[in-house]
């Protein structure tokens, strides 16, 4: 009797889970904006990682050998530190913060224009409301999906920025700049784009036309950012003192002494038996109180505007 070989039944690969319903619709409809945001997060994270790693090498070496005078020399190596385009490490350190500020503005413009107003203007939203999707569910999906994506991206960038500050904040030139940067990083940085999302949603629902809603949302978020930059408890650039700095020189015996101010004078360094330097910005006791207060204000304003958005939608969509 001949043996027969039974073929093993083919195993069907389990389908990968993917978003469905309104979530999938929002992601599909705004996939271009999703890719742009992903690219922004990846590029900004790449800049932060470069600043954390190879980008800090030259300035760190100057700090180790010359102290703060080395940091000063590195910061002024291109002749100016007045622009982020100068290419010095000191200037590039601030660039991701400016990108994060721009992100909250961009989120507001996107929410006011493409996310809300364009669908109302073209009738896409009204068509969805006739397909067993209530206006409230439609708006909830429109806000929740971008909010989760934006929160994940900004949280990642803030965490990387915190790591960069902890490792190389000592490479920044003294002044109010380091304090302004330090106080701009934290949970408030994550909350700011969420407020921009709410601002854009209200503008889009009220105006229902893409270009006017886009413009109004952009102007409104610009004013919000300007208020944050110049008003207590938000960290403006004019009322802040400098962060306290501790600079020490290390001798060949490992003893810490005050920086003798030798600058690049090797004979002076040898005379004081200095082999390396350390420098750090000291923590500010009002950092967390201000960060938490600012975050609370931004989230409260966001909640109010989301409630306003649902109220406007209910009134406009009522039969």
PDB file of N, CA and C in Angstrom, residues 58-59 62 69-81 86-91 173:
ATOM      1  N   UNK A  58      33.118  69.477  19.836  1.00  0.00           N
ATOM      2  CA  UNK A  58      34.097  70.557  19.797  1.00  0.00           C
ATOM      3  C   UNK A  58      33.907  71.527  20.955  1.00  0.00           C
ATOM      4  N   UNK A  59      32.653  71.943  21.205  1.00  0.00           N
ATOM      5  CA  UNK A  59      32.397  72.894  22.287  1.00  0.00           C
ATOM      6  C   UNK A  59      32.671  72.264  23.645  1.00  0.00           C
ATOM      7  N   UNK A  62      36.328  72.408  24.304  1.00  0.00           N
ATOM      8  CA  UNK A  62      36.771  73.747  24.694  1.00  0.00           C
ATOM      9  C   UNK A  62      36.397  74.050  26.142  1.00  0.00           C
ATOM     10  N   UNK A  69      35.488  80.435  29.120  1.00  0.00           N
ATOM     11  CA  UNK A  69      36.108  81.154  28.008  1.00  0.00           C
ATOM     12  C   UNK A  69      36.113  80.295  26.750  1.00  0.00           C
ATOM     13  N   UNK A  70      36.217  78.986  26.913  1.00  0.00           N
ATOM     14  CA  UNK A  70      36.138  78.085  25.769  1.00  0.00           C
ATOM     15  C   UNK A  70      34.743  78.038  25.178  1.00  0.00           C
ATOM     16  N   UNK A  71      33.721  78.032  26.048  1.00  0.00           N
ATOM     17  CA  UNK A  71      32.335  78.082  25.572  1.00  0.00           C
ATOM     18  C   UNK A  71      32.098  79.375  24.799  1.00  0.00           C
ATOM     19  N   UNK A  72      32.593  80.482  25.353  1.00  0.00           N
ATOM     20  CA  UNK A  72      32.441  81.781  24.709  1.00  0.00           C
ATOM     21  C   UNK A  72      33.126  81.789  23.345  1.00  0.00           C
ATOM     22  N   UNK A  73      34.332  81.229  23.287  1.00  0.00           N
ATOM     23  CA  UNK A  73      35.080  81.188  22.035  1.00  0.00           C
ATOM     24  C   UNK A  73      34.342  80.350  20.987  1.00  0.00           C
ATOM     25  N   UNK A  74      33.797  79.206  21.411  1.00  0.00           N
ATOM     26  CA  UNK A  74      33.070  78.347  20.476  1.00  0.00           C
ATOM     27  C   UNK A  74      31.809  79.031  19.965  1.00  0.00           C
ATOM     28  N   UNK A  75      31.111  79.757  20.863  1.00  0.00           N
ATOM     29  CA  UNK A  75      29.865  80.407  20.474  1.00  0.00           C
ATOM     30  C   UNK A  75      30.092  81.538  19.482  1.00  0.00           C
ATOM     31  N   UNK A  76      31.239  82.185  19.571  1.00  0.00           N
ATOM     32  CA  UNK A  76      31.531  83.316  18.708  1.00  0.00           C
ATOM     33  C   UNK A  76      32.460  82.933  17.561  1.00  0.00           C
ATOM     34  N   UNK A  77      32.655  81.660  17.335  1.00  0.00           N
ATOM     35  CA  UNK A  77      33.622  81.225  16.327  1.00  0.00           C
ATOM     36  C   UNK A  77      33.237  81.662  14.921  1.00  0.00           C
ATOM     37  N   UNK A  78      31.934  81.846  14.666  1.00  0.00           N
ATOM     38  CA  UNK A  78      31.514  82.279  13.334  1.00  0.00           C
ATOM     39  C   UNK A  78      31.362  83.783  13.237  1.00  0.00           C
ATOM     40  N   UNK A  79      31.638  84.488  14.312  1.00  0.00           N
ATOM     41  CA  UNK A  79      31.582  85.948  14.267  1.00  0.00           C
ATOM     42  C   UNK A  79      30.299  86.531  14.796  1.00  0.00           C
ATOM     43  N   UNK A  80      29.244  85.716  14.995  1.00  0.00           N
ATOM     44  CA  UNK A  80      27.981  86.241  15.511  1.00  0.00           C
ATOM     45  C   UNK A  80      27.187  85.103  16.117  1.00  0.00           C
ATOM     46  N   UNK A  81      26.391  85.417  17.124  1.00  0.00           N
ATOM     47  CA  UNK A  81      25.425  84.446  17.661  1.00  0.00           C
ATOM     48  C   UNK A  81      24.023  85.043  17.608  1.00  0.00           C
ATOM     49  N   UNK A  86      23.827  80.877  12.076  1.00  0.00           N
ATOM     50  CA  UNK A  86      25.270  81.074  12.165  1.00  0.00           C
ATOM     51  C   UNK A  86      26.011  79.740  12.224  1.00  0.00           C
ATOM     52  N   UNK A  87      25.337  78.688  12.666  1.00  0.00           N
ATOM     53  CA  UNK A  87      25.955  77.380  12.684  1.00  0.00           C
ATOM     54  C   UNK A  87      26.716  77.057  13.948  1.00  0.00           C
ATOM     55  N   UNK A  88      26.832  77.975  14.899  1.00  0.00           N
ATOM     56  CA  UNK A  88      27.522  77.652  16.135  1.00  0.00           C
ATOM     57  C   UNK A  88      26.641  76.747  16.989  1.00  0.00           C
ATOM     58  N   UNK A  89      27.280  75.985  17.857  1.00  0.00           N
ATOM     59  CA  UNK A  89      26.533  75.057  18.706  1.00  0.00           C
ATOM     60  C   UNK A  89      25.556  75.811  19.602  1.00  0.00           C
ATOM     61  N   UNK A  90      25.964  76.963  20.132  1.00  0.00           N
ATOM     62  CA  UNK A  90      25.099  77.755  21.000  1.00  0.00           C
ATOM     63  C   UNK A  90      23.798  78.118  20.283  1.00  0.00           C
ATOM     64  N   UNK A  91      23.891  78.542  19.034  1.00  0.00           N
ATOM     65  CA  UNK A  91      22.697  78.951  18.304  1.00  0.00           C
ATOM     66  C   UNK A  91      21.830  77.762  17.912  1.00  0.00           C
ATOM     67  N   UNK A 173      25.958  79.957  26.219  1.00  0.00           N
ATOM     68  CA  UNK A 173      26.464  81.213  26.751  1.00  0.00           C
ATOM     69  C   UNK A 173      25.524  81.727  27.830  1.00  0.00           C
TER      70      UNK A 173
END
